[in-house]
Every structure is written in C-alpha cells, then in structure tokens.
Amino acid sequence: MNIAIILGTRPEIIKMSPIIRELVNCGDNYFVIHTGQHYSHNMDRVFFEQLKIPNAKYNLEIGSGSHGEQTSKMLVGIEKVLLNEKPDAVLVQGDTNTVLAGALAASKLRIKTGHVEAGLRCYDRQMPEEINRVLTDHCSDYLFAPTEKAKALLLTEGISREMIYLTGNTVVDAVYQNLELARDNADILNKLNLKPKEYFLLTTHRQENVDNASNFCSILKGLNELASVYKLPICYPIHPRSRKMMAEFKLNSGNIRLMDPLDYFDFLQLEDKAKLIFTDSGGVQEESCVLNVPCITLRDNTERPETLEVGANILAGAISSKILECANVMLRKTNGWHNPFGDGHAGEKIIAILKGA
Ligand code: UD1
Ligand code: UDP
C-alpha cells in the first residue's frame, strides 16, 4: 500500500509527525506532498528538522494568496502529483486550505481519502476553517474522529457509521513523544529570563481576530491590563499574519513581549511552564489541556468543546474586560482534569486502520 500524506502548514506538520513516524517505523510505502502554504523557516523547515521528518517528495511552493487563489493552485498541483503517483490512499489533517484542496483533489480521483481530526465544528461560517472542515469531512472515506463527541457529531450529519473511526488526536502523540526532549533540550525560560509559572503565554493569529483592527486592539488592551494587574510578563511568539496586521493597523503591543515564532521544543516548554495560556489556536487549546495548563480562548466559540467540559478552557472572545475576568476565574480553579484527546497512540491506530481496510 502506498499512502500520500498532504500537508502545508505548521500545525499539520506537527500533527502529522506521529503518523509519518509510524509509517517510517513500519517500513511502509508513503510520500509527502507539501503545498508550501507555510514557507518561512520558522513556520515550516524548523519542524521537519526538529521532529526528524524526512523531506517532502514534492513541494508545490504555492505560498500565500487569497482563499480562492491559494486553494485553486493547490488543487491543480496536488491533482497532477496524484495522477502521476496513483497512491492507494491519501491522508489530510485538520482544517486549513491545504486540507480542503488535498481532500477534494483525492476524492474526485476516487482515491481513498482519510481525514485526521474529523468531526470538529464551531458552527461559525465566518471562520474559513469551519467551511474547510465540513467540506473535507463530507468528501472523505475515512473519518478519524479524535473524541466520542466528534464521532457523534458526524453521525448526526448523516455520515455512515462504518466510515468513522475513534482514534484520539495525534496532538497527544506529538506532545508525549516530544515533551521529554523539549525538557532536556530547550532552555527557552532561561533565555527569556522567565520563571516557571510566573509568566503568561499568548498566541493569536485567527483571521477574524487579527485582520479586524478593533478585535486585535481589544485583545492587546485586555492582555496589557492583565500584565499590570498581575505584574507578570506576557510572551507572544507572533504569527507572521499577526505581525503583518499589527504593522498595517499601527497597533502598539504595549508591555507584551513580542518574539518570532518558536520551534516546537521551545514552544512546548513555554506552554508547559506558563501560568495561563491565552490563544485562538486550535492546537494550543488542545496542548494546554493535555499539559494541564489553564487556557483562555480568545474566541466566542470553539470546535474543541471537550476542553470547556473538563474545565481546562474558558471563552473570553476578543473582549478586553472579559480577558481579565476569565483569567481570574481560571486562576481560582484547581487543575488536574482528564485529557479528553486520547492515549497518545492515534498515529498507530490510524495507520493500522488504513492498512487493514
Ligand atoms: C493558516 C490556516 C489556519 C491555521 C494557520 C496555522 C487557512 C485558511 N488558514 O492561517 O487555519 O490556523 O495557518 O498557523 O488555511 N505568512 C508568512 N510566512 C509563512 C506563512 C504565512 O509570512 O510561512 C504570512 C503571509 O503574509 C500570509 C499570512 O501569513 O499572507 C497568512 O498566511 P495563510 O497561510 O494564508 O494563513 P494563516 O493565517 O497562516
Ligand atoms: N507552535 C509552535 N511555535 C509557536 C507557536 C505554536 O511550535 O511559536 C505550535 C504549537 O505547539 C501547536 C501548533 O504550533 O502544535 C499550533 O499551530 P497554530 O496555532 O499555528 O495553528 P492552529 O492549531 O490554530 O491551526
């Protein structure tokens, strides 16, 4: 069996790494198509190097662009490769434009298509990711649901039970496989002069937050108020989209410490030792839950409701006053919730299911 892995962005490289590791360990035939949606060294290459992922066989070098432009170029490029390579199955992971293009190209060629992290919904079509998730789920043949909730949701949308597999989320595999390495090899707290549990961590990059001046400004204001109340530093490894929009809107980050995007070991360390994490990232909501660090999500909704249910996460939206309010709530809580995203063997399960079919 020959499996094509399609990926293109930072979170896909990280969350596909346990699947690729499993394929390598088993000596299976596979190849990687990288769309090049992310291309800056610190959003792309660094993860291949650190996670020891073999180079992609194809890099389509699509780069940035409007949704239509980016997705259509990917569709054309991926189709060509698939026609040439004729893999038995294709795997995509998550909800980016790369994922939609990969699933659409493969399913139209009637190549068995597997969606890793299927069945997530926030029911907000303002988010491009929601459209990508729904469409990818509905054209895939294998739906690898991370949780019971995701599986139930797919059933309510009429997807046949035989196509849905409960596997857990590969984010847990990636955290478990790399946390010790991160603890041994990363020295980021010393480098940044931070003490464990005496700083806050921020990431925000969602289009509906950072491409909207008033939302972005309100998030920065809320976090600056928090810093002055708690007298603790806030670290913000800033996504290139957010860096660009901050400059375009001429926003001032105040006392927030901006830094370039970090490699995975450094970032895992910063998450693990943070007092609280503020984010609009999907992967960071999951990782904070797995690492037992309270999370405040800078959105009005989440497609990861399990994090809210176990008490690991709370929604503050982009409202400055709510950011401080939610931080106070989360700081009063006792941690120690159960991790709802699986046992860290999702990658092995996914490959076993594909090979057994
Ligand atoms: C994309 C995904 C988002 C995901 C995020 C992960 C879509 C619709 N969005 O958002 O779901 O959470 O990746 O990080 O697929 N840029 C660089 N270097 C890069 C990549 C991007 O400078 O390597 C800059 C460019 O100015 C670009 C902007 O970031 O225009 C946005 O990049 P894009 O890939 O369109 O979306 P993301 O915001 O990265
Ligand atoms: N991440 C990283 N360095 C950073 C910020 C995030 O390695 O500076 C990792 C993080 O550990 C997580 C993933 O990137 O695994 C999340 O990616 P992102 O927030 O870009 O995308 P999303 O999960 O929202 O799609």
Coordinates of C-alpha atoms and ligand atoms in Angstrom, one line a residue:
M1 CA 0.0 0.0 0.0
N2 CA 1.3 3.5 -0.9
I3 CA 0.0 6.4 1.2
A4 CA 0.2 10.0 0.3
I5 CA 0.4 12.5 3.1
I6 CA -0.7 16.0 2.2
L7 CA 0.3 18.9 4.5
G8 CA 1.2 22.6 4.2
T9 CA 1.1 24.5 7.5
R10 CA 2.8 24.4 10.9
P11 CA 0.0 22.6 12.8
E12 CA -0.3 20.0 10.0
I13 CA 3.5 19.2 10.1
I14 CA 3.3 18.8 13.9
K15 CA 0.1 16.7 14.0
M16 CA 1.1 14.6 11.0
S17 CA 4.6 13.8 12.5
P18 CA 3.3 10.9 14.6
I19 CA 1.7 9.3 11.5
I20 CA 4.8 9.8 9.5
R21 CA 6.9 8.3 12.3
E22 CA 4.7 5.3 12.4
L23 CA 5.0 4.8 8.6
V24 CA 8.8 5.1 8.8
N25 CA 8.9 2.6 11.8
C26 CA 6.8 0.1 9.9
G27 CA 8.8 0.5 6.7
D28 CA 5.6 1.3 4.8
N29 CA 5.4 3.0 1.4
Y30 CA 4.5 6.6 1.6
F31 CA 5.4 10.0 0.3
V32 CA 4.7 13.6 1.4
I33 CA 3.2 16.4 -0.7
H34 CA 3.9 19.8 0.9
T35 CA 1.7 22.5 -0.6
G36 CA 4.0 25.3 0.6
Q37 CA 1.2 27.2 2.3
H38 CA 3.7 27.9 5.1
Y39 CA 7.2 28.5 3.8
S40 CA 9.1 30.8 6.3
H41 CA 11.8 28.8 8.0
N42 CA 10.2 29.2 11.5
M43 CA 6.8 28.1 10.2
D44 CA 7.9 25.1 8.2
R45 CA 11.5 23.8 7.9
V46 CA 12.3 24.0 11.6
F47 CA 9.6 21.4 12.4
F48 CA 10.9 19.0 9.8
E49 CA 14.4 19.3 11.2
Q50 CA 13.4 19.1 14.9
L51 CA 10.9 16.3 14.6
K52 CA 13.2 14.4 12.2
I53 CA 10.6 14.2 9.4
P54 CA 12.0 13.1 6.1
N55 CA 11.8 15.7 3.4
A56 CA 8.6 16.0 1.3
K57 CA 8.9 14.3 -2.0
Y58 CA 7.0 17.2 -3.6
N59 CA 6.9 20.8 -2.6
L60 CA 4.3 22.7 -4.6
E61 CA 5.5 26.1 -3.3
I62 CA 2.1 27.6 -3.5
G63 CA 2.7 30.2 -0.8
S64 CA 0.3 32.9 0.3
G65 CA -2.7 34.3 -1.5
S66 CA -6.5 34.9 -1.3
H67 CA -8.5 31.8 -0.4
G68 CA -9.6 31.1 -3.9
E69 CA -6.2 31.7 -5.4
Q70 CA -4.4 29.6 -2.9
T71 CA -6.9 26.7 -2.8
S72 CA -7.2 26.5 -6.6
K73 CA -3.4 26.5 -7.2
M74 CA -3.1 23.7 -4.6
L75 CA -5.9 21.7 -6.3
V76 CA -4.2 21.8 -9.7
G77 CA -0.8 20.9 -8.2
I78 CA -2.0 18.1 -6.0
E79 CA -4.1 16.5 -8.8
K80 CA -1.0 16.4 -11.1
V81 CA 1.0 14.6 -8.4
L82 CA -1.8 12.1 -7.5
L83 CA -2.4 11.3 -11.2
N84 CA 1.3 10.6 -11.6
E85 CA 1.9 8.6 -8.3
K86 CA -1.5 6.8 -8.1
P87 CA -1.4 6.3 -4.3
D88 CA -3.8 3.8 -2.7
A89 CA -4.9 6.3 0.0
V90 CA -4.4 10.0 0.9
L91 CA -4.3 11.5 4.4
V92 CA -5.0 15.1 5.3
Q93 CA -5.1 16.6 8.8
G94 CA -7.1 19.5 10.2
D95 CA -8.9 22.4 8.6
T96 CA -6.6 24.6 6.5
N97 CA -6.9 25.4 2.8
T98 CA -4.3 22.7 2.2
V99 CA -6.6 20.1 3.8
L100 CA -9.6 21.1 1.7
A101 CA -7.6 21.1 -1.6
G102 CA -6.0 17.8 -0.8
A103 CA -9.3 16.1 0.1
L104 CA -11.1 17.5 -2.9
A105 CA -8.3 16.5 -5.4
A106 CA -8.1 13.0 -4.0
S107 CA -11.8 12.2 -3.6
K108 CA -12.5 13.4 -7.2
L109 CA -9.9 11.0 -8.4
R110 CA -11.6 8.3 -6.3
I111 CA -8.5 7.7 -4.2
K112 CA -9.5 6.7 -0.7
T113 CA -9.3 9.8 1.4
G114 CA -8.7 9.9 5.2
H115 CA -9.4 13.0 7.3
V116 CA -7.4 13.1 10.5
E117 CA -9.2 15.2 13.2
A118 CA -12.7 14.7 11.6
G119 CA -15.9 15.9 13.2
L120 CA -14.9 19.2 14.7
R121 CA -17.5 22.0 14.4
C122 CA -17.8 25.5 15.9
Y123 CA -20.9 26.3 13.8
D124 CA -19.4 29.7 12.8
R125 CA -19.2 30.0 9.0
Q126 CA -17.3 33.3 9.4
M127 CA -14.3 31.1 10.0
P128 CA -12.7 29.8 6.8
E129 CA -11.6 26.7 8.8
E130 CA -15.2 25.7 9.5
I131 CA -16.0 25.6 5.8
N132 CA -12.9 23.6 5.2
R133 CA -13.8 21.1 8.0
V134 CA -17.3 20.5 6.8
L135 CA -16.4 20.0 3.2
T136 CA -13.4 17.8 4.0
D137 CA -15.5 15.5 6.2
H138 CA -18.2 15.1 3.6
C139 CA -15.9 14.1 0.8
S140 CA -13.7 11.8 2.8
D141 CA -13.9 8.0 3.0
Y142 CA -12.2 7.5 6.4
L143 CA -13.1 9.9 9.2
F144 CA -10.7 9.7 12.1
A145 CA -12.6 11.3 14.9
P146 CA -10.5 12.4 17.9
T147 CA -13.3 12.1 20.5
E148 CA -16.7 10.5 21.1
K149 CA -18.3 13.9 20.6
A150 CA -16.7 14.3 17.2
K151 CA -17.9 10.9 16.2
A152 CA -21.5 11.6 17.4
L153 CA -21.5 14.8 15.5
L154 CA -20.5 13.1 12.3
L155 CA -23.4 10.6 12.8
T156 CA -25.9 13.5 13.2
E157 CA -24.7 14.8 9.8
G158 CA -25.6 11.5 8.1
I159 CA -22.1 10.1 7.7
S160 CA -22.2 6.4 7.8
R161 CA -21.0 4.7 10.9
E162 CA -18.7 2.3 9.0
M163 CA -16.6 5.3 7.8
I164 CA -16.0 6.8 11.3
Y165 CA -13.1 5.6 13.5
L166 CA -12.5 6.8 17.0
T167 CA -8.7 7.3 17.3
G168 CA -7.8 10.1 19.6
N169 CA -6.0 13.2 18.4
T170 CA -2.4 12.9 17.1
V171 CA -1.6 16.1 19.1
V172 CA -1.4 13.9 22.2
D173 CA 1.1 11.6 20.4
A174 CA 3.2 14.6 19.4
V175 CA 3.2 16.1 23.0
Y176 CA 4.1 12.7 24.6
Q177 CA 6.8 12.0 22.0
N178 CA 8.4 15.4 22.4
L179 CA 7.8 16.7 25.9
E180 CA 10.8 15.0 27.5
L181 CA 13.0 16.0 24.5
A182 CA 11.8 19.6 25.0
R183 CA 12.5 19.5 28.7
D184 CA 16.0 18.2 28.1
N185 CA 16.9 20.3 25.1
A186 CA 15.1 23.6 25.4
D187 CA 16.4 26.4 27.5
I188 CA 13.9 29.0 26.5
L189 CA 12.9 30.1 30.0
N190 CA 16.5 31.0 30.9
K191 CA 17.0 32.7 27.5
L192 CA 13.9 34.8 28.1
N193 CA 14.7 35.3 31.8
L194 CA 11.4 33.8 32.8
K195 CA 10.5 31.8 36.0
P196 CA 8.2 28.8 35.8
K197 CA 4.5 29.7 36.4
E198 CA 5.4 33.4 36.6
Y199 CA 4.5 34.5 33.1
F200 CA 1.6 34.3 30.7
L201 CA 1.7 32.9 27.1
L202 CA -0.2 34.4 24.2
T203 CA -0.8 33.3 20.7
T204 CA -3.4 34.9 18.4
H205 CA -3.5 34.6 14.6
R206 CA -7.1 33.9 13.5
Q207 CA -8.3 35.9 10.6
E208 CA -11.4 37.1 12.5
N209 CA -9.2 38.4 15.3
V210 CA -6.1 39.9 13.8
D211 CA -7.5 41.0 10.4
N212 CA -10.0 43.1 12.4
A213 CA -8.4 46.2 13.9
S214 CA -10.9 46.6 16.7
N215 CA -10.7 42.9 17.8
F216 CA -6.9 42.9 17.6
C217 CA -6.7 46.1 19.6
S218 CA -9.1 44.9 22.2
I219 CA -7.1 41.7 22.7
L220 CA -3.9 43.6 23.2
K221 CA -5.6 46.1 25.6
G222 CA -7.0 43.2 27.7
L223 CA -3.7 41.5 27.9
N224 CA -1.9 44.7 28.9
E225 CA -4.4 45.2 31.7
L226 CA -3.8 41.7 32.9
A227 CA 0.0 42.3 32.9
S228 CA -0.4 45.4 35.0
V229 CA -2.8 43.8 37.5
Y230 CA -0.6 40.6 38.0
K231 CA 2.7 42.3 37.4
L232 CA 3.9 39.4 35.3
P233 CA 5.3 39.3 31.8
I234 CA 3.3 38.1 28.7
C235 CA 5.2 36.4 25.9
Y236 CA 3.7 36.5 22.4
P237 CA 5.5 34.4 19.7
I238 CA 3.8 36.2 16.9
H239 CA 2.5 34.5 13.8
P240 CA 3.5 36.2 10.5
R241 CA -0.1 37.1 9.7
S242 CA -0.5 38.9 13.1
R243 CA 2.9 40.7 12.7
K244 CA 1.8 42.0 9.3
M245 CA -1.6 43.1 10.5
M246 CA -0.2 44.8 13.7
A247 CA 2.0 46.9 11.4
E248 CA -0.8 47.6 9.0
F249 CA -3.1 48.8 11.8
K250 CA -0.2 50.6 13.5
L251 CA -1.1 48.8 16.8
N252 CA 1.1 49.1 19.9
S253 CA 1.7 45.9 21.8
G254 CA 2.5 47.9 25.0
N255 CA 4.1 45.6 27.6
I256 CA 3.5 42.4 25.8
R257 CA 6.9 40.8 24.8
L258 CA 6.8 40.1 21.1
M259 CA 9.1 37.4 19.6
D260 CA 9.4 35.5 16.4
P261 CA 7.5 32.1 16.1
L262 CA 9.3 29.5 18.2
D263 CA 10.4 26.0 17.3
Y264 CA 8.2 23.2 18.8
F265 CA 10.5 22.3 21.7
D266 CA 10.8 25.9 22.9
F267 CA 7.1 26.4 22.5
L268 CA 6.1 23.2 24.3
Q269 CA 8.4 24.4 27.2
L270 CA 6.8 27.8 27.3
E271 CA 3.3 26.2 27.3
D272 CA 4.2 23.7 30.0
K273 CA 5.6 26.3 32.4
A274 CA 3.1 29.1 31.7
K275 CA 0.7 30.3 34.5
L276 CA -2.1 30.7 32.0
I277 CA -2.3 30.4 28.2
F278 CA -4.3 32.9 26.0
T279 CA -4.9 31.7 22.5
D280 CA -7.2 31.5 19.5
S281 CA -5.2 28.5 18.1
G282 CA -6.9 25.1 17.8
G283 CA -3.7 23.1 18.6
V284 CA -2.7 25.3 21.5
Q285 CA -6.2 24.8 23.1
E286 CA -5.6 21.1 22.9
E287 CA -2.0 21.1 24.1
S288 CA -2.7 23.3 27.1
C289 CA -5.5 20.8 28.1
V290 CA -3.0 17.9 27.7
L291 CA -0.3 19.7 29.6
N292 CA -2.7 20.7 32.4
V293 CA -2.2 24.4 32.0
P294 CA -5.4 26.5 32.1
C295 CA -6.4 28.2 28.8
I296 CA -8.4 31.3 28.0
T297 CA -9.6 31.1 24.4
L298 CA -9.9 34.5 22.6
R299 CA -12.9 33.5 20.6
D300 CA -16.7 33.3 21.1
N301 CA -16.8 29.6 20.3
T302 CA -14.6 26.6 20.0
E303 CA -14.7 23.3 18.0
R304 CA -12.9 21.8 21.0
P305 CA -15.9 21.7 23.5
E306 CA -14.2 18.9 25.4
T307 CA -11.7 21.4 26.8
L308 CA -14.5 23.5 28.2
E309 CA -16.3 20.4 29.6
V310 CA -13.3 19.2 31.5
G311 CA -12.7 22.7 32.9
A312 CA -9.4 23.3 31.1
N313 CA -10.6 26.2 29.0
I314 CA -12.9 29.2 29.0
L315 CA -14.1 31.5 26.2
A316 CA -13.3 35.2 26.5
G317 CA -13.9 36.3 22.9
A318 CA -11.9 39.4 21.8
I319 CA -13.4 41.5 24.7
S320 CA -10.8 43.2 26.8
S321 CA -12.7 43.3 30.0
K322 CA -13.6 39.6 29.7
I323 CA -9.9 38.6 29.4
L324 CA -9.1 39.7 32.9
E325 CA -12.4 38.3 34.2
C326 CA -11.7 34.9 32.7
A327 CA -8.1 34.9 33.9
N328 CA -9.3 35.4 37.5
V329 CA -11.8 32.5 37.1
M330 CA -9.1 30.2 35.7
L331 CA -6.6 31.1 38.4
R332 CA -9.1 30.1 41.1
K333 CA -9.5 26.7 39.6
T334 CA -7.6 23.5 40.6
N335 CA -6.0 21.8 37.6
G336 CA -5.9 18.0 37.2
W337 CA -8.6 17.4 34.6
H338 CA -8.7 14.4 32.5
N339 CA -7.2 14.6 29.0
P340 CA -10.1 14.0 26.5
F341 CA -8.0 13.7 23.4
G342 CA -6.7 10.1 23.7
D343 CA -3.8 8.0 24.9
G344 CA -1.1 9.2 22.5
H345 CA -1.4 6.3 20.1
A346 CA -3.6 7.9 17.5
G347 CA -1.0 7.7 14.7
E348 CA -0.5 4.0 15.1
K349 CA -4.3 3.4 15.1
I350 CA -4.8 5.5 12.0
I351 CA -2.2 3.6 10.0
A352 CA -3.4 0.2 11.3
I353 CA -7.0 1.1 10.2
L354 CA -5.8 2.2 6.7
K355 CA -3.7 -0.9 6.2
G356 CA -6.5 -3.2 7.5
A357 CA -9.1 -1.9 5.1
Ligands
UD1_1 C1 -3.4 29.1 8.2 C2 -4.8 28.5 8.3 C3 -5.2 28.5 9.7 C4 -4.2 27.9 10.6 C5 -2.9 28.6 10.4 C6 -1.8 27.9 11.2 C7 -6.3 28.6 6.3 C8 -7.5 29.2 5.8 N1 -5.8 29.1 7.5 O1 -3.6 30.5 8.5 O2 -6.4 27.7 9.8 O3 -4.6 28.1 12.0 O4 -2.5 28.5 9.0 O5 -0.7 28.7 11.5 O6 -5.8 27.7 5.7 N2 3.0 34.1 6.1 C9 4.3 34.2 6.2 N3 5.1 33.0 6.2 C10 4.5 31.8 6.1 C11 3.1 31.7 6.1 C12 2.4 32.8 6.1 O7 4.9 35.3 6.2 O8 5.3 30.8 6.2 C13 2.1 35.3 6.2 C14 1.8 35.9 4.8 O9 1.8 37.3 4.9 C15 0.4 35.4 4.6 C16 -0.2 35.3 6.0 O10 0.9 35.0 6.8 O11 -0.4 36.2 3.7 C17 -1.3 34.3 6.2 O12 -0.9 33.0 5.8 P1 -2.0 31.9 5.3 O13 -1.4 30.6 5.0 O14 -3.0 32.5 4.3 O15 -3.0 31.8 6.6 P2 -2.6 31.6 8.1 O16 -3.0 32.8 8.8 O17 -1.2 31.2 8.2
UDP2 N1 3.6 26.3 17.8 C1 5.0 26.4 17.7 N2 5.6 27.6 17.9 C2 4.9 28.7 18.1 C3 3.5 28.7 18.2 C4 2.9 27.5 18.0 O1 5.6 25.3 17.6 O2 5.6 29.8 18.2 C5 2.9 25.0 17.6 C6 2.0 24.6 18.8 O3 2.7 23.8 19.7 C7 0.9 23.8 18.1 C8 0.9 24.4 16.7 O4 2.0 25.1 16.5 O5 1.3 22.4 18.0 C9 -0.4 25.2 16.6 O6 -0.3 25.9 15.3 P1 -1.2 27.2 15.0 O7 -1.6 27.9 16.3 O8 -0.4 27.9 14.0 O9 -2.4 26.6 14.2 P2 -3.9 26.1 14.7 O10 -3.7 24.9 15.6 O11 -4.6 27.2 15.2 O12 -4.5 25.6 13.4

